Amino acid sequence: AVQSASLIIGMHADGATEAIVDAALKYCKPFIVVPCCVFPRLFNQRYLVKNDGTKVPVRSHEQFCDYLLQKDSRFKREILPFEGRNVGIWWDGKGGESK
């Protein structure tokens, strides 16, 4: 199903958010996710790499968004025009293989 999709969308997709991003990268599909819950105990293998190279566990919503952005330099962050969790992480699917 993903291979034939034109766009992948995850609005508050909870535990599926990272899988949506990974599938979009694998199949070079445009996507947007609006991360909500972090689930740090369930996904305890997520680490954010800081500028000095140290790794910190992903525990907050802001860290989760940064973690997703670190997956590929082509990803963008947008603040969406509604209340609540309104950070969108997106990619237009262009640019070939992941960077």
Short mmCIF file of C-alpha atoms in Angstrom, two decimals:
data_model
loop_
_atom_site.label_atom_id
_atom_site.label_comp_id
_atom_site.label_asym_id
_atom_site.label_seq_id
_atom_site.Cartn_x
_atom_site.Cartn_y
_atom_site.Cartn_z
CA ALA A 1 0.00 0.00 0.00
CA VAL A 2 2.80 2.44 0.83
CA GLN A 3 4.52 1.88 -2.50
CA SER A 4 1.46 3.08 -4.40
CA ALA A 5 0.68 6.01 -2.07
CA SER A 6 1.03 9.60 -3.26
CA LEU A 7 1.41 10.99 0.28
CA ILE A 8 1.64 9.55 3.79
CA ILE A 9 -0.07 11.45 6.61
CA GLY A 10 0.12 10.78 10.33
CA MET A 11 -1.97 13.09 12.50
CA HIS A 12 -1.28 12.25 16.14
CA ALA A 13 -0.33 8.73 15.05
CA ASP A 14 1.01 7.85 18.51
CA GLY A 15 3.31 4.81 18.31
CA ALA A 16 3.20 4.69 14.50
CA THR A 17 4.73 8.14 13.94
CA GLU A 18 8.33 7.00 13.51
CA ALA A 19 7.28 4.04 11.35
CA ILE A 20 5.47 6.45 9.02
CA VAL A 21 8.63 8.55 8.67
CA ASP A 22 10.79 5.47 8.08
CA ALA A 23 8.41 4.09 5.44
CA ALA A 24 8.32 7.44 3.66
CA LEU A 25 12.13 7.48 3.55
CA LYS A 26 12.35 3.88 2.38
CA TYR A 27 9.93 4.44 -0.51
CA CYS A 28 10.80 8.12 -1.19
CA LYS A 29 7.24 9.22 -0.49
CA PRO A 30 6.22 12.70 0.64
CA PHE A 31 4.89 12.73 4.17
CA ILE A 32 3.73 14.85 7.04
CA VAL A 33 3.43 13.73 10.62
CA VAL A 34 2.13 15.66 13.59
CA PRO A 35 3.83 13.95 16.53
CA CYS A 36 1.89 13.75 19.75
CA CYS A 37 2.82 11.16 22.35
CA VAL A 38 6.48 10.26 22.86
CA PHE A 39 6.09 6.92 24.72
CA PRO A 40 9.63 7.06 26.17
CA ARG A 41 9.33 3.74 28.03
CA LEU A 42 8.02 1.87 24.99
CA PHE A 43 10.56 3.42 22.61
CA ASN A 44 13.54 3.57 24.93
CA GLN A 45 16.04 3.09 22.08
CA ARG A 46 15.48 6.64 20.76
CA TYR A 47 18.38 8.99 21.34
CA LEU A 48 18.84 12.56 20.23
CA VAL A 49 22.38 13.41 19.13
CA LYS A 50 23.49 16.76 20.49
CA ASN A 51 25.92 19.11 18.71
CA ASP A 52 28.83 17.81 20.80
CA GLY A 53 28.06 14.22 19.74
CA THR A 54 26.59 13.10 23.05
CA LYS A 55 23.33 11.20 23.04
CA VAL A 56 20.36 11.94 25.27
CA PRO A 57 17.26 9.78 25.56
CA VAL A 58 14.16 11.15 23.84
CA ARG A 59 11.70 12.02 26.61
CA SER A 60 9.85 15.19 25.56
CA HIS A 61 7.71 16.19 22.58
CA GLU A 62 10.33 18.74 21.49
CA GLN A 63 13.07 16.09 21.66
CA PHE A 64 10.91 13.68 19.65
CA CYS A 65 10.42 16.27 16.90
CA ASP A 66 14.18 16.95 16.85
CA TYR A 67 14.87 13.20 16.77
CA LEU A 68 12.63 12.79 13.71
CA LEU A 69 14.30 15.77 12.02
CA GLN A 70 17.72 14.19 12.59
CA LYS A 71 16.74 11.23 10.44
CA ASP A 72 17.28 13.25 7.25
CA SER A 73 18.51 16.76 6.49
CA ARG A 74 15.73 17.26 3.92
CA PHE A 75 13.00 17.11 6.57
CA LYS A 76 11.27 20.35 7.56
CA ARG A 77 9.46 21.55 10.68
CA GLU A 78 6.32 23.69 10.45
CA ILE A 79 4.06 25.13 13.11
CA LEU A 80 0.50 24.42 12.02
CA PRO A 81 -2.37 26.90 12.60
CA PHE A 82 -4.32 25.13 15.35
CA GLU A 83 -4.15 24.68 19.12
CA GLY A 84 -2.42 21.82 20.92
CA ARG A 85 0.29 19.64 19.41
CA ASN A 86 0.77 21.55 16.19
CA VAL A 87 4.30 20.80 15.02
CA GLY A 88 4.40 19.18 11.61
CA ILE A 89 7.45 17.30 10.35
CA TRP A 90 7.38 16.88 6.59
CA TRP A 91 9.31 16.06 3.43
CA ASP A 92 8.28 16.49 -0.18
CA GLY A 93 9.79 13.12 -1.17
CA LYS A 94 12.31 14.71 -3.52
CA GLY A 95 16.04 14.36 -3.52
CA GLY A 96 16.64 10.65 -4.06
CA GLU A 97 18.24 8.50 -1.40
CA SER A 98 18.23 9.47 2.26
CA LYS A 99 20.94 11.77 3.60
#
